[in-house]
Coordinates of C-alpha atoms and ligand atoms in Angstrom, one line a residue:
Chain X
M224 CA 84.2 77.4 156.3
Y225 CA 86.8 80.1 156.0
Q226 CA 84.6 83.1 157.1
P227 CA 81.6 81.6 158.8
E228 CA 80.4 84.9 160.1
I229 CA 80.0 86.2 156.6
E230 CA 79.2 83.0 154.7
T231 CA 76.3 82.1 157.1
M232 CA 75.1 85.7 157.7
D233 CA 71.3 85.9 157.8
R234 CA 69.8 87.2 154.6
E235 CA 68.4 90.4 156.2
R236 CA 71.8 91.4 157.6
L237 CA 73.5 90.5 154.3
E238 CA 71.1 92.6 152.3
R239 CA 71.5 95.5 154.7
L240 CA 75.3 95.1 154.2
Q241 CA 74.8 95.2 150.5
L242 CA 72.7 98.3 150.6
E243 CA 75.2 100.0 153.0
R244 CA 78.0 99.3 150.5
L245 CA 76.0 100.1 147.3
K246 CA 74.9 103.6 148.3
P247 CA 78.4 105.2 148.7
L248 CA 79.6 103.1 145.7
L249 CA 77.1 104.7 143.3
K250 CA 78.1 108.1 144.5
R251 CA 81.8 107.4 144.2
V252 CA 81.6 106.0 140.6
Y253 CA 79.5 109.0 139.6
E254 CA 82.0 111.5 141.0
R255 CA 85.2 109.7 140.0
I256 CA 84.6 107.9 136.7
P257 CA 83.5 110.1 133.8
F258 CA 82.0 107.1 132.0
Y259 CA 79.5 106.5 134.9
H260 CA 78.8 110.2 135.3
A261 CA 77.8 110.4 131.6
S262 CA 75.9 107.0 131.6
F263 CA 73.9 107.8 134.8
D264 CA 73.0 111.2 133.4
E265 CA 72.0 109.8 130.1
A266 CA 69.8 107.2 131.7
G267 CA 68.3 109.7 134.2
F268 CA 69.6 107.6 137.1
D269 CA 70.2 109.5 140.3
P270 CA 73.0 107.8 142.2
E271 CA 71.8 109.4 145.5
G272 CA 68.2 108.4 145.0
L273 CA 68.7 104.7 145.8
E274 CA 66.5 103.5 148.6
T275 CA 66.3 99.8 148.2
L276 CA 68.4 97.2 146.5
D277 CA 65.7 96.8 143.8
D278 CA 66.3 100.5 142.8
L279 CA 69.6 99.3 141.4
R280 CA 67.6 98.0 138.4
K281 CA 67.1 101.6 137.3
A282 CA 70.8 102.0 136.7
P283 CA 72.2 101.5 133.2
F284 CA 74.3 98.5 132.3
T285 CA 78.0 98.4 131.7
V286 CA 79.3 96.2 128.9
K287 CA 82.7 95.0 127.9
Q288 CA 83.0 97.6 125.1
D289 CA 82.7 100.3 127.7
L290 CA 85.9 99.0 129.4
R291 CA 87.7 98.9 126.0
D292 CA 86.6 102.4 125.2
N293 CA 88.2 103.6 128.4
Y294 CA 91.5 101.8 127.9
P295 CA 93.7 101.7 129.8
F296 CA 92.8 103.5 133.0
G297 CA 89.6 105.4 132.3
M298 CA 87.5 103.2 134.6
F299 CA 89.8 103.6 137.6
A300 CA 88.1 105.2 140.6
V301 CA 91.3 105.8 142.7
P302 CA 94.4 107.8 142.1
R303 CA 97.3 105.8 140.6
D304 CA 99.3 105.8 143.8
E305 CA 96.7 103.6 145.4
V306 CA 96.9 101.0 142.6
V307 CA 99.0 98.0 143.6
R308 CA 98.2 95.5 140.8
I309 CA 97.0 95.4 137.2
H310 CA 95.4 92.5 135.4
A311 CA 94.3 92.6 131.8
S312 CA 92.3 90.3 129.5
S313 CA 94.2 88.8 126.5
G314 CA 92.4 91.2 124.1
T315 CA 92.3 88.5 121.3
T316 CA 89.1 90.0 120.0
G317 CA 90.0 93.7 120.4
T318 CA 91.5 96.1 122.8
A319 CA 92.4 94.5 126.2
T320 CA 90.3 95.3 129.2
V321 CA 92.3 96.5 132.2
V322 CA 91.4 96.0 135.8
G323 CA 93.3 97.7 138.6
Y324 CA 93.4 96.6 142.3
T325 CA 94.2 98.4 145.5
Q326 CA 95.5 96.5 148.5
A327 CA 92.0 96.3 149.8
D328 CA 90.8 94.9 146.5
L329 CA 93.4 92.2 146.6
D330 CA 92.4 91.4 150.2
A331 CA 88.8 91.0 149.3
W332 CA 89.8 88.8 146.3
S333 CA 92.0 86.7 148.6
D334 CA 89.1 86.2 151.0
C335 CA 86.8 85.1 148.1
F336 CA 89.3 82.5 146.9
A337 CA 90.1 81.4 150.4
R338 CA 86.4 80.5 150.8
A339 CA 86.9 78.0 148.0
V340 CA 89.9 76.5 149.7
G341 CA 87.7 75.9 152.8
R342 CA 85.0 74.3 150.6
A343 CA 87.6 72.0 149.1
H344 CA 88.2 70.7 152.6
G345 CA 91.4 72.7 153.0
T346 CA 93.0 73.1 156.4
K347 CA 96.0 75.2 157.5
D348 CA 98.0 72.0 157.1
S349 CA 97.0 71.7 153.4
T350 CA 99.4 72.1 150.6
M351 CA 97.8 73.6 147.5
Q352 CA 99.4 73.4 144.1
V353 CA 98.5 76.3 141.8
A354 CA 98.7 75.2 138.2
Y355 CA 96.7 78.0 136.7
G356 CA 98.8 80.3 134.5
Y357 CA 100.5 83.2 136.4
G358 CA 100.6 86.6 134.8
L359 CA 98.1 89.1 133.5
F360 CA 95.5 86.3 133.6
T361 CA 93.8 86.3 137.0
G362 CA 93.7 82.6 137.6
G363 CA 97.3 82.0 138.9
L364 CA 97.7 84.9 141.3
G365 CA 94.1 84.8 142.4
A366 CA 94.4 81.2 143.6
H367 CA 97.9 81.9 144.9
M368 CA 96.7 84.7 147.2
G369 CA 93.6 82.8 148.2
G370 CA 95.7 79.8 149.3
E371 CA 98.1 81.9 151.3
R372 CA 95.3 83.9 152.8
F373 CA 93.6 80.7 154.0
G374 CA 96.9 79.6 155.6
A375 CA 97.6 76.7 153.3
T376 CA 101.1 76.1 151.9
V377 CA 101.1 77.2 148.3
V378 CA 103.2 75.6 145.5
P379 CA 103.2 78.2 142.7
M380 CA 103.8 76.0 139.7
S381 CA 101.8 77.9 137.0
T382 CA 101.1 75.8 133.9
G383 CA 103.5 73.5 132.0
N384 CA 106.2 71.1 133.0
T385 CA 103.6 68.5 133.8
K386 CA 105.8 65.6 134.9
R387 CA 107.4 67.9 137.4
Q388 CA 104.0 68.9 138.6
V389 CA 103.2 65.3 139.3
N390 CA 106.5 64.6 141.0
L391 CA 106.1 67.6 143.3
M392 CA 102.5 66.8 144.0
R393 CA 103.7 63.4 145.3
D394 CA 106.8 64.7 147.1
F395 CA 105.0 67.6 148.8
D396 CA 101.9 65.7 149.7
V397 CA 99.7 68.2 147.8
D398 CA 96.1 67.7 148.8
I399 CA 94.5 70.6 146.8
L400 CA 95.0 71.2 143.1
A401 CA 93.9 74.5 141.6
C402 CA 93.9 74.7 137.8
T403 CA 91.6 74.6 134.8
P404 CA 89.7 71.3 134.4
S405 CA 91.4 70.4 131.1
Y406 CA 94.8 70.9 132.7
A407 CA 93.8 68.8 135.7
M408 CA 92.9 66.0 133.3
H409 CA 96.3 66.4 131.6
I410 CA 98.0 66.2 134.9
A411 CA 96.1 63.0 135.8
D412 CA 96.8 61.4 132.5
T413 CA 100.5 62.3 132.7
A414 CA 100.7 60.8 136.2
L415 CA 99.1 57.5 134.8
E416 CA 101.7 57.5 132.0
M417 CA 104.4 57.9 134.6
G418 CA 103.1 54.8 136.4
I419 CA 101.6 56.9 139.2
D420 CA 97.9 56.4 140.0
P421 CA 96.7 59.8 141.1
A422 CA 93.7 58.3 142.9
T423 CA 95.9 56.2 145.2
D424 CA 99.5 57.4 144.9
L425 CA 98.8 61.1 145.3
K426 CA 97.1 62.7 148.3
V427 CA 94.9 65.1 146.3
S428 CA 91.5 65.3 148.0
G429 CA 90.2 68.5 146.5
M430 CA 90.4 70.3 143.2
I431 CA 89.4 73.9 142.6
C432 CA 88.7 74.2 138.9
G433 CA 87.3 77.0 136.8
A434 CA 88.0 79.4 133.9
E435 CA 86.7 76.9 131.3
P436 CA 83.3 75.2 130.5
M437 CA 83.2 71.7 131.9
S438 CA 80.7 69.0 131.1
D439 CA 79.3 66.8 133.9
E440 CA 81.0 63.8 132.2
L441 CA 84.4 65.5 132.3
R442 CA 83.9 66.4 135.9
R443 CA 83.0 62.9 137.0
E444 CA 85.8 61.4 135.0
L445 CA 88.3 63.8 136.5
E446 CA 87.0 63.2 140.1
Q447 CA 87.3 59.5 139.5
K448 CA 90.8 59.6 138.0
M449 CA 92.1 62.0 140.7
G450 CA 90.2 60.4 143.5
A451 CA 89.3 63.9 144.6
Q452 CA 86.2 66.2 144.8
L453 CA 86.1 69.0 142.2
I454 CA 84.9 72.4 143.3
D455 CA 83.7 74.6 140.4
I456 CA 84.8 78.2 140.8
Y457 CA 83.6 81.1 138.8
G458 CA 85.1 84.5 138.1
L459 CA 85.9 86.8 135.3
S460 CA 88.8 89.1 134.9
E461 CA 86.6 92.2 134.4
V462 CA 84.9 91.7 137.7
M463 CA 87.7 90.2 139.8
G464 CA 89.0 86.8 138.8
P465 CA 88.2 83.4 140.3
G466 CA 86.1 83.6 143.5
V467 CA 83.1 85.6 142.4
A468 CA 81.1 82.4 143.0
C469 CA 82.1 79.0 144.1
E470 CA 80.6 75.6 144.8
C471 CA 80.4 74.1 148.2
E472 CA 81.0 70.4 148.9
L473 CA 77.4 69.6 148.0
Q474 CA 78.2 70.6 144.4
D475 CA 74.7 71.9 143.8
G476 CA 75.3 75.4 142.5
L477 CA 77.9 78.0 143.1
H478 CA 77.5 80.4 146.1
L479 CA 78.0 84.0 145.1
A480 CA 80.2 86.1 147.3
E481 CA 77.2 88.3 148.1
D482 CA 79.0 90.5 150.5
H483 CA 81.2 91.7 147.6
F484 CA 78.8 91.3 144.6
I485 CA 75.2 91.8 143.7
A486 CA 74.1 89.4 141.0
E487 CA 71.0 89.8 138.8
I488 CA 69.8 87.6 136.0
V489 CA 68.3 89.3 133.0
D490 CA 66.6 88.2 129.9
P491 CA 69.3 88.4 127.2
D492 CA 66.9 90.0 124.7
T493 CA 64.9 92.4 126.7
F494 CA 67.4 92.9 129.6
E495 CA 64.5 92.7 132.0
P496 CA 65.1 90.8 135.3
V497 CA 63.8 87.2 135.2
P498 CA 62.5 85.3 138.3
D499 CA 64.7 83.0 140.3
G500 CA 65.1 79.6 138.6
Q501 CA 64.9 81.1 135.1
W502 CA 67.9 81.1 132.8
G503 CA 69.4 84.4 131.6
E504 CA 72.4 86.6 131.5
L505 CA 74.4 87.1 134.7
V506 CA 74.8 90.8 135.6
I507 CA 77.2 91.8 138.4
T508 CA 77.6 94.9 140.5
T509 CA 80.8 95.0 142.6
L510 CA 80.2 96.2 146.1
S511 CA 83.6 96.6 147.6
K512 CA 86.0 97.1 144.7
E513 CA 87.9 100.4 145.1
C514 CA 89.9 100.7 141.9
S515 CA 87.7 99.2 139.2
P516 CA 84.1 99.1 140.4
L517 CA 81.4 98.0 138.0
I518 CA 77.7 98.8 138.0
R519 CA 75.4 96.2 136.4
Y520 CA 78.1 94.6 134.3
R521 CA 76.7 92.3 131.7
T522 CA 78.9 89.2 131.9
R523 CA 77.5 87.5 128.8
D524 CA 77.5 84.3 130.8
I525 CA 74.2 82.4 131.0
T526 CA 73.1 80.9 134.3
R527 CA 70.2 81.1 136.7
I528 CA 69.6 81.7 140.4
L529 CA 68.9 78.4 142.2
P530 CA 66.0 79.0 144.4
G531 CA 66.0 77.8 148.0
E532 CA 68.7 77.5 150.7
C533 CA 71.7 75.2 150.5
A534 CA 72.1 72.5 153.1
C535 CA 75.7 73.5 153.7
G536 CA 74.6 76.4 155.8
C537 CA 76.0 79.1 153.6
T538 CA 73.3 81.8 153.1
H539 CA 74.7 83.3 150.0
R540 CA 72.5 82.6 147.0
R541 CA 73.7 80.1 144.3
I542 CA 74.0 80.4 140.6
D543 CA 73.8 77.3 138.4
R544 CA 76.9 76.2 136.5
I545 CA 77.4 78.4 133.4
R546 CA 75.4 77.1 130.6
G547 CA 77.0 79.1 127.8
R548 CA 77.7 82.6 126.5
T549 CA 75.1 85.0 125.2
D550 CA 77.3 85.0 122.1
D551 CA 76.4 81.4 121.5
M552 CA 72.8 81.9 122.1
L553 CA 70.3 81.4 119.3
I554 CA 66.8 82.9 119.3
I555 CA 64.6 80.4 117.5
R556 CA 60.9 81.2 117.3
G557 CA 61.3 83.5 120.2
V558 CA 63.0 80.8 122.4
N559 CA 66.5 81.0 123.6
V560 CA 68.5 78.0 122.6
F561 CA 72.1 77.1 123.5
P562 CA 74.3 74.6 121.7
R563 CA 75.1 73.2 125.1
Q564 CA 71.5 72.0 125.5
V565 CA 71.7 70.1 122.2
E566 CA 74.9 68.4 123.5
E567 CA 73.2 67.4 126.7
V568 CA 70.4 65.8 124.8
I569 CA 72.4 63.9 122.2
T570 CA 75.0 62.5 124.7
A571 CA 72.1 60.6 126.3
F572 CA 71.7 58.6 123.1
P573 CA 74.4 55.9 122.8
E574 CA 73.4 55.3 119.1
V575 CA 74.9 58.7 118.1
S576 CA 78.2 60.5 118.6
A577 CA 78.7 63.9 120.2
W578 CA 79.4 65.4 116.8
Y579 CA 76.5 67.4 115.5
Q580 CA 75.6 70.3 113.3
L581 CA 72.6 72.5 113.9
V582 CA 71.3 74.4 110.9
V583 CA 68.8 77.2 111.5
S584 CA 67.0 78.5 108.4
T585 CA 63.8 80.2 107.4
R586 CA 61.0 78.2 105.8
G587 CA 58.1 80.4 104.9
D588 CA 57.8 82.9 107.8
L589 CA 59.1 80.4 110.4
D590 CA 62.4 79.5 111.7
A591 CA 63.3 75.9 110.9
V592 CA 65.9 73.9 112.8
D593 CA 67.7 70.9 111.4
L594 CA 70.0 68.8 113.4
N595 CA 72.4 66.5 111.7
V596 CA 73.9 64.0 114.1
E597 CA 76.2 61.1 113.4
V598 CA 75.4 57.5 114.2
V599 CA 78.3 55.6 115.8
P600 CA 79.8 52.7 113.7
E601 CA 78.4 50.3 116.3
F602 CA 74.9 51.6 115.7
D603 CA 72.6 48.6 115.9
F604 CA 70.0 49.1 113.2
D605 CA 68.5 46.8 110.6
T606 CA 65.3 48.4 109.4
V607 CA 64.3 51.8 108.2
R608 CA 61.8 51.8 111.1
E609 CA 64.6 51.5 113.7
V610 CA 66.4 54.5 112.2
E611 CA 63.3 56.5 112.1
S612 CA 62.4 55.6 115.6
L613 CA 65.9 56.8 116.7
Q614 CA 65.3 60.1 114.9
R615 CA 61.9 60.4 116.6
R616 CA 63.2 59.7 120.0
I617 CA 66.0 62.3 119.7
R618 CA 63.4 64.8 118.3
A619 CA 61.1 64.2 121.3
A620 CA 64.0 64.6 123.8
L621 CA 65.0 67.9 122.1
K622 CA 61.5 69.1 122.2
G623 CA 61.4 68.4 125.9
N624 CA 64.6 70.2 126.6
L625 CA 64.6 73.1 124.1
Q626 CA 60.8 73.6 123.8
I627 CA 61.1 73.8 120.0
A628 CA 60.6 71.3 117.2
V629 CA 63.9 70.2 115.6
N630 CA 64.0 68.1 112.5
V631 CA 66.5 65.4 113.3
R632 CA 68.5 63.7 110.6
V633 CA 71.0 61.0 111.5
V634 CA 74.0 60.8 109.2
E635 CA 76.9 58.4 108.6
P636 CA 79.8 58.2 111.0
K637 CA 82.6 60.8 110.6
T638 CA 80.8 62.9 108.0
I639 CA 80.4 66.0 110.2
E640 CA 83.3 68.4 110.3
R641 CA 85.4 68.1 113.5
A642 CA 85.0 71.7 114.4
E643 CA 86.6 72.8 117.7
S644 CA 84.7 76.0 118.0
K645 CA 81.0 75.9 118.8
Q646 CA 80.3 78.6 116.2
K647 CA 81.0 76.0 113.4
R648 CA 78.6 73.5 114.9
V649 CA 75.8 76.0 114.4
I650 CA 75.0 77.4 111.0
D651 CA 72.5 80.2 111.0
L652 CA 71.2 80.7 107.5
R653 CA 68.4 83.1 108.5
K654 CA 68.3 86.5 106.8
R655 CA 68.6 89.3 109.4
G656 CA 66.1 92.0 108.7
Chain B
M39 CA 69.3 31.7 108.7
I40 CA 72.0 33.4 106.8
D41 CA 74.0 36.6 107.5
Q42 CA 73.2 39.8 105.6
L43 CA 75.5 42.8 105.6
S44 CA 73.6 46.0 106.4
V45 CA 75.1 49.4 105.9
F46 CA 73.6 52.7 107.0
M47 CA 74.1 55.3 104.2
E48 CA 73.1 58.9 103.5
N49 CA 71.3 59.7 100.3
E50 CA 74.2 61.5 98.8
P51 CA 75.4 61.3 95.2
G52 CA 78.4 59.0 94.9
R53 CA 77.9 57.3 98.3
L54 CA 76.9 53.9 96.8
T55 CA 79.9 54.0 94.5
E56 CA 82.2 54.6 97.5
L57 CA 80.6 51.8 99.5
C58 CA 81.0 49.3 96.6
R59 CA 84.6 50.3 96.3
A60 CA 85.2 49.8 100.0
I61 CA 83.6 46.4 99.9
G62 CA 85.8 45.5 96.8
D63 CA 88.9 46.9 98.6
A64 CA 88.1 44.5 101.5
G65 CA 88.3 41.6 99.0
V66 CA 84.7 40.7 99.5
N67 CA 82.5 39.3 96.7
M68 CA 78.9 40.4 96.5
H69 CA 76.0 38.2 95.4
A70 CA 73.0 40.5 95.9
L71 CA 72.4 44.2 96.8
T72 CA 69.3 46.1 97.6
I73 CA 68.6 49.5 99.0
A74 CA 65.7 50.6 101.2
D75 CA 65.7 54.4 101.0
T76 CA 63.9 57.4 102.5
T77 CA 64.4 61.0 101.6
D78 CA 67.3 61.3 104.0
F79 CA 69.0 58.0 104.3
G80 CA 69.1 54.5 103.0
I81 CA 69.9 51.1 104.3
V82 CA 71.9 49.0 101.9
R83 CA 71.4 45.2 102.3
I84 CA 74.0 43.0 100.8
I85 CA 74.4 39.2 100.5
C86 CA 78.2 38.6 100.2
D87 CA 80.9 36.2 101.1
A88 CA 82.3 36.5 104.7
P89 CA 79.7 39.0 105.9
E90 CA 81.2 39.4 109.4
K91 CA 84.6 40.3 107.9
A92 CA 83.0 42.7 105.5
A93 CA 81.1 44.5 108.3
L94 CA 84.4 44.8 110.3
A95 CA 86.2 46.1 107.3
L96 CA 83.5 48.7 106.6
K97 CA 83.4 49.8 110.2
S98 CA 87.2 50.3 110.2
V99 CA 86.8 52.8 107.3
G100 CA 84.0 54.7 109.0
Y101 CA 80.8 53.1 107.9
S102 CA 78.0 52.1 110.2
A103 CA 77.8 48.4 109.2
R104 CA 76.7 45.2 110.8
S105 CA 75.7 41.7 109.9
T106 CA 72.1 40.7 110.5
K107 CA 70.4 37.3 110.6
V108 CA 67.8 36.9 107.8
M109 CA 65.9 33.9 106.5
A110 CA 66.7 32.6 103.0
V111 CA 64.4 30.2 101.3
A112 CA 64.7 28.6 97.9
V113 CA 61.6 29.3 95.8
P114 CA 60.5 27.1 92.9
N115 CA 60.9 29.0 89.6
E116 CA 57.3 28.6 88.5
P117 CA 54.1 30.7 88.6
G118 CA 52.6 31.0 92.1
G119 CA 55.8 29.8 93.7
L120 CA 56.2 32.9 95.9
A121 CA 52.5 33.1 96.7
A122 CA 52.7 29.6 98.1
L123 CA 55.6 30.6 100.4
M124 CA 53.7 33.7 101.6
D125 CA 50.7 31.5 102.5
V126 CA 52.9 29.3 104.7
L127 CA 54.3 32.4 106.5
K128 CA 50.9 33.9 107.0
G129 CA 49.7 30.6 108.4
A130 CA 52.6 30.6 110.9
G131 CA 51.7 34.1 112.0
V132 CA 54.9 35.7 110.7
N133 CA 55.3 39.3 109.7
V134 CA 57.7 40.2 106.9
E135 CA 59.7 43.4 107.7
Y136 CA 61.4 43.4 104.3
A137 CA 62.2 41.0 101.6
Y138 CA 64.0 40.6 98.3
C139 CA 64.8 38.0 95.7
F140 CA 68.0 37.0 93.8
A141 CA 69.2 34.1 91.7
T142 CA 72.1 31.9 92.5
P143 CA 74.7 30.8 89.8
D144 CA 72.9 27.4 89.6
Q145 CA 69.7 29.3 88.7
R146 CA 67.9 28.8 91.9
A147 CA 65.6 31.7 93.1
V148 CA 66.5 32.7 96.7
F149 CA 64.0 34.7 98.7
V150 CA 65.6 36.6 101.5
M151 CA 63.5 38.1 104.3
K152 CA 63.6 39.6 107.7
T153 CA 60.7 38.3 109.8
T154 CA 59.2 39.0 113.2
G155 CA 56.7 37.1 115.3
G156 CA 55.3 33.7 114.4
S157 CA 56.3 30.3 115.7
G158 CA 57.2 27.0 114.2
V159 CA 58.2 28.7 111.0
A160 CA 61.0 26.2 110.0
E161 CA 58.7 23.2 110.6
A162 CA 55.9 24.8 108.6
L163 CA 58.2 25.6 105.7
A164 CA 59.6 22.1 105.7
A165 CA 56.1 20.6 105.8
A166 CA 55.1 22.6 102.7
G167 CA 58.2 21.4 100.9
F168 CA 60.3 24.7 101.1
E169 CA 64.0 24.5 101.7
A170 CA 65.4 27.0 104.3
L171 CA 68.9 27.7 103.0
Q172 CA 72.1 27.7 105.1
P173 CA 75.0 30.2 104.6
K174 CA 77.1 27.7 102.6
D175 CA 74.2 27.3 100.2
V176 CA 74.3 31.0 99.3
Y177 CA 77.8 32.4 99.9
S178 CA 81.2 31.5 101.3
P179 CA 80.8 32.0 105.0
D180 CA 83.3 33.6 107.3
E181 CA 86.2 31.4 108.2
L182 CA 86.1 30.5 111.8
Ligands
ZN210 ZN1 76.2 75.1 149.8

């Protein structure tokens, strides 16, 4: 562990630390950020009236649009001379969101990522190749600082030039690779094409991968190809970058950096807190950020708190791997449904391919859900009964996982549009009132 | 037993035309075709030459196709001929999943069926004077 005194701090002390950091933070944002002054007043929230951590639930939420509305520096809580770094989101769907960092902010971020290096079995002798993109995107520089902070040797490759990445990994005895899971796969495949077996010819023993959704299948395939354990890391540019939460070697949930963040899970419809173990939207309050603090920021990422302690000894609570975005969420007969759940179910049936189309419509007063799923060309059928049995078994599995009835229809191979985006896999024909 | 080509097909206008064209493009000659359909999908069952080759050709153009073992029996072209056959099957404890009939160029009636259960079927058929047909009796089999 990189910071055992913090990572294994007993819960009572940790929560006291959170409260000690939260109180002055609320006062500071109220005084220094006009947005929070107005939103606290509007919600009738008294930033000085907080007595327990639970009182934070009375504070209003912050959403991404609030950051856009205050472009570029309206959400900064420090004078410009204290800002040493700026990162910004790509802004593909609107105005970019800008996040500033003081030196203390960068130090805290470095510590958070350095914990991931420790969990990926890093030592001061380790060499870590950073193949996340460097730039306004937080991945590259976040990993870079974390590796240096930990005391590892950092190879700042950024993305691209994949053959060279492989050569340097071999020549420099790189044992930790930090990049997106899809790029890690590309590196492994490129190595194989070059006649280098990454599992045996390279020394990589740990990968720190994040910034993209990753299926369990992809993860296992990657671990096998690379001969290395993959540590899932979570972060988002509005909050900090990679390191907000990170898996330990047990790979059973991502430990939140609770000395720097307070996490809540809320129902994505009602925004009421949900009990531990229940899925909902992750809401984050930053505790130590000086430049761009956030109060109850709605991340739009869907996860849940994993109840219980982790055997690794870290006392910080764990979130489950991100299941989807609230943007992808469908509310069907009052139940929250994510396309990812449908994928999980159908990949368990070898008779069908992973291509599907979910159609939600209204029949009478009720929502009706139809799933079209392709059989594979090797599908072993002969009678109508066998096909109907397959449809019934998929339907039962969906009912078990989604808690709603889905009308399953198997269709011929290669008849469903190969849509890259999840949005196209879901067609919602319901009329919105 | 003979091989039947089975193809999974959606109930969409024009799909059967496309399927027949694909079989023709594969250079395969058909002798019989029947469709079992539900509201959503159908299973097309075909007796054709070189059924294994036909299944591979269809798979390569994206159909879910396979060859299946089915029983083919020559039935006398006279009243009660089929009823006599069913009696034999019933006596042997055989269930018929599906069945269809077609005539060969030499005017023999061929009864094709998929059966489950039962025992000693071949012997019972022979004892009752029915001829269980071989692939070469019905179509040109795959070249080995
Ligand atoms: Zn752990």
